[in-house]
Coordinates of C-alpha atoms in Angstrom, one line a residue:
S1 CA 0.0 0.0 0.0
I2 CA 1.3 3.4 -1.0
T3 CA 0.0 6.8 0.0
Q4 CA 1.4 10.0 -1.4
N5 CA 0.5 13.7 -1.0
A6 CA 2.3 16.3 -3.3
T7 CA 2.0 20.0 -2.5
G8 CA 2.8 22.9 -4.8
A9 CA 4.0 21.7 -8.1
G10 CA 5.2 18.4 -6.7
V11 CA 4.6 15.1 -8.6
N12 CA 3.6 11.7 -7.2
Y13 CA 4.9 8.6 -8.7
A14 CA 4.2 5.0 -7.6
E15 CA 5.0 1.7 -9.1
I16 CA 4.1 -1.8 -7.8
D17 CA 5.2 -5.1 -9.3
Q18 CA 3.8 -8.3 -7.8
D19 CA 4.8 -11.8 -9.0
D20 CA 2.9 -14.2 -6.8
D21 CA -0.7 -15.4 -6.1
Y22 CA -3.3 -13.6 -4.0
N23 CA -1.6 -10.2 -3.9
S24 CA -3.2 -6.8 -3.1
A25 CA -1.9 -3.5 -4.3
T26 CA -3.3 -0.1 -3.3
V27 CA -2.1 3.4 -4.3
T28 CA -3.6 6.6 -3.0
Q29 CA -2.4 9.9 -4.3
T30 CA -3.3 13.6 -3.9
A31 CA -1.7 16.4 -6.0
S32 CA -2.5 20.1 -5.6
A33 CA -0.7 21.5 -8.6
G34 CA 1.4 18.6 -10.0
D35 CA 0.6 15.2 -11.4
N36 CA -0.3 11.8 -10.0
N37 CA 1.2 8.7 -11.7
A38 CA 0.4 5.2 -10.6
Y39 CA 1.6 1.9 -12.2
I40 CA 0.5 -1.6 -11.0
Y41 CA 1.7 -4.8 -12.5
Q42 CA 0.3 -8.2 -11.3
Y43 CA 1.4 -11.4 -12.9
Y44 CA -0.8 -13.8 -10.9
E45 CA -4.2 -13.6 -9.2
G46 CA -4.7 -10.4 -7.2
D47 CA -6.5 -7.1 -6.6
A48 CA -5.4 -3.6 -7.6
T49 CA -6.8 -0.3 -6.3
V50 CA -5.8 3.2 -7.4
T51 CA -7.4 6.4 -5.9
Q52 CA -6.2 9.7 -7.2
T53 CA -7.2 13.4 -6.6
A54 CA -5.8 16.3 -8.6
T55 CA -6.9 19.8 -7.5
G56 CA -4.6 22.2 -9.4
A57 CA -5.1 23.8 -12.9
G58 CA -3.4 21.7 -15.5
S59 CA -2.8 18.7 -13.2
E60 CA -3.3 15.1 -14.3
N61 CA -4.2 11.8 -12.8
D62 CA -2.6 8.9 -14.6
A63 CA -3.3 5.3 -13.6
Y64 CA -2.1 2.2 -15.3
V65 CA -3.0 -1.4 -14.2
N66 CA -1.8 -4.5 -16.0
Q67 CA -2.9 -8.0 -14.8
Y68 CA -1.9 -11.2 -16.4
D69 CA -3.7 -14.0 -14.6
Y70 CA -7.4 -15.0 -14.0
Y71 CA -9.7 -13.8 -11.2
N72 CA -8.1 -10.4 -11.0
T73 CA -9.9 -7.2 -10.0
A74 CA -8.8 -3.7 -10.9
T75 CA -10.5 -0.5 -9.5
V76 CA -9.5 3.0 -10.4
T77 CA -11.2 6.1 -8.9
Q78 CA -10.1 9.6 -10.1
T79 CA -11.2 13.1 -9.2
A80 CA -10.0 16.1 -11.2
M81 CA -10.7 19.7 -10.3
A82 CA -9.8 23.2 -11.6
S83 CA -9.0 22.1 -15.2
A84 CA -7.2 18.9 -14.2
D85 CA -7.6 15.7 -16.3
N86 CA -8.1 12.0 -15.5
Y87 CA -6.5 9.2 -17.5
A88 CA -7.1 5.5 -16.6
Y89 CA -5.8 2.4 -18.5
I90 CA -6.6 -1.2 -17.5
D91 CA -5.3 -4.2 -19.4
Q92 CA -6.3 -7.7 -18.3
Y93 CA -5.2 -10.9 -20.0
D94 CA -7.1 -13.9 -18.7
D95 CA -10.5 -15.2 -17.6
D96 CA -12.9 -13.9 -15.0
Q97 CA -11.5 -10.4 -14.8
K98 CA -13.2 -7.4 -13.4
A99 CA -12.3 -3.8 -14.2
T100 CA -14.0 -0.7 -12.8
V101 CA -13.2 2.9 -13.5
T102 CA -14.9 5.9 -11.9
Q103 CA -14.0 9.4 -12.9
T104 CA -15.2 12.9 -12.0
A105 CA -14.0 15.9 -13.9
D106 CA -15.3 18.8 -11.7
G107 CA -13.4 21.8 -13.0
T108 CA -13.8 24.0 -16.1
D109 CA -12.6 22.1 -19.2
S110 CA -11.5 19.1 -17.1
D111 CA -11.6 15.8 -19.0
N112 CA -12.0 12.1 -18.3
Y113 CA -10.5 9.3 -20.4
A114 CA -10.9 5.6 -19.6
Y115 CA -9.6 2.6 -21.5
I116 CA -10.2 -1.0 -20.6
Y117 CA -8.8 -4.0 -22.6
Q118 CA -9.8 -7.6 -21.7
D119 CA -8.7 -10.8 -23.4
Q120 CA -10.4 -14.2 -22.7
T121 CA -13.8 -15.2 -21.3
A122 CA -16.2 -14.1 -18.5
N123 CA -14.8 -10.6 -18.1
T124 CA -16.6 -7.5 -16.8
A125 CA -15.8 -3.9 -17.6
T126 CA -17.5 -0.9 -15.9
I127 CA -16.9 2.8 -16.6
T128 CA -18.6 5.7 -14.9
Q129 CA -17.7 9.2 -15.9
T130 CA -19.0 12.7 -14.9
A131 CA -17.8 15.9 -16.6
T132 CA -19.0 19.4 -15.7
S133 CA -18.3 22.9 -17.0
G134 CA -17.4 22.1 -20.5
G135 CA -15.4 18.9 -19.8
E136 CA -15.3 15.7 -21.9
N137 CA -16.0 12.1 -21.1
D138 CA -14.2 9.5 -23.4
A139 CA -14.6 5.8 -22.7
A140 CA -13.3 2.9 -24.7
A141 CA -13.6 -0.9 -24.0
Y142 CA -12.3 -3.8 -25.9
Q143 CA -13.2 -7.4 -25.1
Y144 CA -12.1 -10.6 -26.9
G145 CA -13.8 -13.6 -25.3
E146 CA -17.3 -15.0 -24.7
D147 CA -19.7 -14.3 -21.7
S148 CA -18.3 -10.8 -21.2
E149 CA -20.0 -7.6 -20.3
V150 CA -19.4 -3.9 -20.7
T151 CA -21.3 -1.1 -18.9
I152 CA -20.6 2.6 -19.5
T153 CA -22.5 5.5 -17.8
Q154 CA -21.6 9.1 -18.7
T155 CA -23.0 12.5 -17.7
A156 CA -21.8 15.7 -19.4
A157 CA -23.0 19.1 -18.2
G158 CA -22.1 22.5 -19.6
A159 CA -21.9 23.9 -23.1
G160 CA -19.3 22.1 -25.2
S161 CA -19.2 19.1 -22.9
T162 CA -19.3 15.7 -24.7
N163 CA -19.8 12.0 -23.9
E164 CA -18.1 9.6 -26.2
A165 CA -18.2 5.8 -25.8
D166 CA -16.7 3.2 -28.1
V167 CA -17.0 -0.6 -27.4
T168 CA -15.7 -3.5 -29.4
Q169 CA -16.5 -7.1 -28.7
D170 CA -14.8 -9.3 -31.2
S171 CA -13.5 -12.8 -31.8
D172 CA -15.4 -15.6 -29.9
T173 CA -17.5 -13.1 -27.9
D174 CA -20.7 -15.3 -27.9
D175 CA -23.2 -14.5 -25.1
S176 CA -21.7 -11.0 -24.5
S177 CA -23.5 -7.7 -23.8
V178 CA -23.0 -4.0 -23.9
T179 CA -25.0 -1.3 -22.0
I180 CA -24.3 2.4 -22.6
S181 CA -26.2 5.2 -20.9
Q182 CA -25.4 8.9 -21.7
D183 CA -26.8 12.1 -20.4
A184 CA -25.9 15.4 -22.2
Q185 CA -27.0 18.6 -20.6
A186 CA -27.0 22.3 -21.6
G187 CA -25.7 22.0 -25.1
A188 CA -23.5 18.9 -24.6
A189 CA -23.3 16.0 -27.0
N190 CA -23.6 12.2 -26.8
D191 CA -21.8 9.8 -29.2
A192 CA -21.8 6.0 -28.8
D193 CA -20.5 3.3 -31.0
V194 CA -20.8 -0.5 -30.5
Q195 CA -19.1 -3.1 -32.7
Q196 CA -19.9 -6.8 -32.0
D197 CA -19.0 -10.0 -33.8
E198 CA -20.4 -13.5 -32.9
N199 CA -23.7 -14.9 -31.7
D200 CA -26.3 -14.3 -28.9
L201 CA -25.1 -10.7 -28.4
V202 CA -27.0 -7.9 -26.8
A203 CA -26.3 -4.2 -27.2
K204 CA -28.3 -1.3 -25.6
I205 CA -27.7 2.4 -25.9
T206 CA -29.7 5.0 -24.1
Q207 CA -29.1 8.7 -24.7
T208 CA -30.7 11.9 -23.3
G209 CA -30.0 15.4 -24.6
T210 CA -31.7 18.0 -22.4
G211 CA -30.0 21.3 -23.4
A212 CA -30.5 23.5 -26.4
G213 CA -28.3 22.3 -29.2
S214 CA -27.6 18.9 -27.6
T215 CA -27.1 16.0 -29.9
N216 CA -27.5 12.2 -29.6
T217 CA -25.6 10.0 -32.1
A218 CA -25.6 6.2 -31.7
E219 CA -24.5 3.3 -33.9
I220 CA -24.6 -0.5 -33.3
V221 CA -23.0 -3.0 -35.8
Q222 CA -23.5 -6.7 -35.3
E223 CA -22.2 -8.6 -38.3
T224 CA -20.3 -11.5 -39.9
D225 CA -23.4 -13.7 -40.4
T226 CA -24.3 -14.1 -36.7
Y227 CA -27.6 -15.3 -35.1
N228 CA -29.9 -14.3 -32.3
D229 CA -28.3 -10.8 -31.8
K230 CA -30.3 -8.0 -30.3
A231 CA -29.7 -4.3 -30.7
T232 CA -31.7 -1.4 -29.0
I233 CA -31.2 2.3 -29.2
T234 CA -33.3 4.8 -27.1
Q235 CA -32.9 8.5 -27.6
D236 CA -34.6 11.6 -26.1
A237 CA -33.8 15.0 -27.4
K238 CA -35.3 18.3 -26.0
A239 CA -34.9 22.0 -26.7
S240 CA -33.8 21.9 -30.4
A241 CA -31.6 18.8 -29.8
D242 CA -31.3 16.1 -32.5
N243 CA -31.3 12.3 -32.5
S244 CA -29.5 10.0 -35.0
A245 CA -29.4 6.2 -34.7
T246 CA -28.1 3.5 -36.9
I247 CA -28.2 -0.3 -36.5
T248 CA -26.6 -2.7 -38.9
Q249 CA -27.0 -6.5 -38.6
A250 CA -26.1 -9.5 -40.6
G251 CA -27.2 -13.1 -40.0
D252 CA -30.3 -15.0 -38.7
D253 CA -33.0 -14.3 -36.1
L254 CA -32.0 -10.7 -35.5
T255 CA -33.8 -8.0 -33.5
A256 CA -33.3 -4.3 -34.0
T257 CA -35.3 -1.6 -32.1
I258 CA -34.9 2.2 -32.2
D259 CA -37.1 4.5 -30.1
Q260 CA -36.7 8.3 -30.5
M261 CA -38.3 11.4 -29.0
A262 CA -37.6 14.9 -30.3
D263 CA -39.5 17.2 -28.0
G264 CA -38.0 20.6 -28.6
S265 CA -38.6 23.2 -31.3
G266 CA -37.0 22.1 -34.5
S267 CA -35.6 18.8 -33.1
S268 CA -35.2 15.9 -35.4
N269 CA -35.2 12.1 -35.3
T270 CA -33.2 10.1 -37.9
A271 CA -33.2 6.3 -37.7
T272 CA -31.8 3.6 -40.0
I273 CA -31.9 -0.1 -39.6
T274 CA -30.2 -2.5 -42.1
Q275 CA -30.6 -6.3 -41.8
E276 CA -28.8 -8.2 -44.5
S277 CA -27.2 -11.4 -45.6
T278 CA -29.6 -14.3 -44.9
A279 CA -31.5 -12.3 -42.3
N280 CA -34.0 -15.1 -41.7
L281 CA -36.8 -14.4 -39.1
S282 CA -35.5 -11.0 -38.4
D283 CA -37.4 -8.1 -36.8
A284 CA -36.9 -4.3 -37.2
T285 CA -38.9 -1.7 -35.3
I286 CA -38.6 2.1 -35.3
T287 CA -40.8 4.4 -33.1
Q288 CA -40.5 8.2 -33.5
D289 CA -42.2 11.2 -31.9
A290 CA -41.4 14.7 -33.2
Q291 CA -43.1 17.9 -31.7
N292 CA -43.0 21.6 -32.6
A293 CA -41.7 21.7 -36.2
G294 CA -39.6 18.5 -35.6
T295 CA -38.7 15.9 -38.2
N296 CA -39.0 12.1 -38.2
T297 CA -37.1 10.1 -40.8
A298 CA -37.1 6.3 -40.6
T299 CA -35.5 3.9 -43.1
I300 CA -35.5 0.1 -42.8
T301 CA -33.8 -2.2 -45.3
Q302 CA -34.1 -6.0 -45.0
K303 CA -32.7 -8.7 -47.2
G304 CA -33.8 -12.2 -46.3
N305 CA -36.7 -14.5 -45.5
D306 CA -39.7 -14.0 -43.3
A307 CA -38.6 -10.5 -42.1
T308 CA -40.8 -8.1 -40.3
A309 CA -40.5 -4.3 -40.4
S310 CA -42.5 -1.8 -38.3
V311 CA -42.5 2.0 -38.2
D312 CA -44.6 4.1 -35.9
Q313 CA -44.3 7.9 -36.2
T314 CA -46.1 10.9 -34.6
A315 CA -45.6 14.4 -35.8
A316 CA -47.3 17.5 -34.3
F317 CA -47.3 21.2 -34.9
S318 CA -45.7 21.7 -38.4
A319 CA -43.7 18.5 -38.1
T320 CA -43.1 15.8 -40.7
N321 CA -43.1 12.0 -40.9
T322 CA -41.1 10.2 -43.6
A323 CA -40.8 6.4 -43.6
T324 CA -39.2 4.1 -46.2
V325 CA -39.2 0.3 -46.0
T326 CA -37.4 -2.0 -48.5
Q327 CA -37.6 -5.8 -48.3
E328 CA -36.1 -8.4 -50.5
D329 CA -36.7 -12.1 -50.0
L330 CA -34.2 -14.7 -51.1
N331 CA -36.0 -18.1 -50.9
A332 CA -39.7 -17.4 -51.5
L333 CA -40.7 -16.8 -47.9
G334 CA -42.9 -13.7 -47.5
S335 CA -42.0 -10.6 -45.5
N336 CA -44.3 -8.1 -43.7
A337 CA -44.1 -4.3 -43.5
E338 CA -46.3 -2.0 -41.4
I339 CA -46.2 1.8 -41.2
T340 CA -48.3 3.8 -38.9
Q341 CA -48.2 7.6 -39.1
D342 CA -50.0 10.4 -37.3
A343 CA -49.7 14.0 -38.4
I344 CA -51.3 16.7 -36.3
D345 CA -51.8 20.4 -37.0
N346 CA -50.1 21.4 -40.2
S347 CA -47.9 18.2 -40.2
S348 CA -47.3 15.7 -43.0
N349 CA -47.0 11.9 -43.5
T350 CA -45.0 10.3 -46.3
A351 CA -44.7 6.5 -46.5
T352 CA -42.9 4.5 -49.2
T353 CA -42.5 0.7 -49.4
L354 CA -40.7 -1.6 -51.8
Q355 CA -41.3 -5.3 -51.4
R356 CA -39.6 -7.7 -53.8
T357 CA -40.6 -11.3 -53.2
D358 CA -41.6 -14.4 -55.0
A359 CA -44.0 -15.3 -52.2
L360 CA -46.9 -13.5 -50.5
G361 CA -45.9 -10.4 -48.6
D362 CA -48.1 -8.1 -46.5
I363 CA -47.9 -4.3 -46.5
I364 CA -50.0 -2.3 -44.0
I365 CA -50.0 1.5 -44.0
D366 CA -52.2 3.5 -41.6
Q367 CA -52.0 7.3 -41.9
T368 CA -53.9 9.9 -40.0
A369 CA -53.7 13.6 -40.9
S370 CA -55.7 15.9 -38.5
G371 CA -55.8 19.7 -38.3
A372 CA -55.4 22.4 -41.0
G373 CA -52.6 21.9 -43.5
S374 CA -51.9 18.2 -42.6
S375 CA -51.4 15.7 -45.4
N376 CA -50.9 12.0 -46.3
L377 CA -48.8 10.5 -49.1
V378 CA -48.3 6.8 -49.9
D379 CA -46.2 5.0 -52.5
V380 CA -46.4 1.2 -52.5
F381 CA -44.3 -1.1 -54.8
Q382 CA -44.9 -4.8 -54.5
N383 CA -43.1 -7.6 -56.4
S384 CA -41.0 -4.8 -57.9
S385 CA -37.3 -4.3 -58.4
T386 CA -37.2 -0.5 -58.0
F387 CA -39.2 2.4 -56.6
A388 CA -39.6 3.6 -60.2
S389 CA -41.9 0.7 -61.2

């Protein structure tokens, strides 16, 4: 166990190397104007804990934990104030590892950066970040092994603040999951990206933008001909904020869901779902609500057998709904498309479907236009190769 306190422009440096089983390493550092630096290396089963506080302008917290055996636990807690920054790096190289990073950037333009790398199976990565006064949260997690889990929670407050999360689960990551929650306030921005490869995967992204000019951007990619993957994006934008969501899947028995609310004047929802390759028994659902001159745009493209696409849109007070569904069957099994649109008070509905199939396919479109100036427009192309038919 090491405890260090640096005053003035002093710098804290601690390094622990442990080469035996059941070790425990703890570093606690406080710097008022200088930097904190902690390095922990454990080559067999053990626990590592780093706690750092930087209170001076331009100070940094830097924590590095490397663990090379199974059943290891790494915990990093960092607090940065007065334009100080937090940097945490955890690398784990065996089964049943747990990595946790908690960061608070409490000063003007203070930033958080967290990186977790885990190789092998049954690993857990958790990152929690809070940035205020124009600071940035940046989280990245990489996992290579099945039965693994990533959870990222980010809160950004203040104009110019950002939340950014990037997660990759690749190479034999069956039965793994990702959960990302982001809250952007007062003009802050959310950006989340998930890349997954293998089977029985779950990805969930939830974003809230509450300040004027806030933006939510999310993308989930599940590919390489997988099966039984599930992707969900939920976004809420207020006060002229915008939502953008994209889900791309390839394989069989896939589920993609996007739910968006644009509640502020001029806010917009944009959602795109693409399910390709064989895409057998796949389901795509988009739900959008735009108020006060907002815009809903939904696009679903499916290539495969027995696919189902559903779009539900509500536009009110000079808002617009636009939905496009394209389905192409490969082996003479029918697909189903359903679009429901509600336009209220000088709002408009536009629905377009292209269904190319050798079997029976169903298309259901339900449009309601109420109030002066509202309108409905439908284009349906069935057993057709292009929209121009």
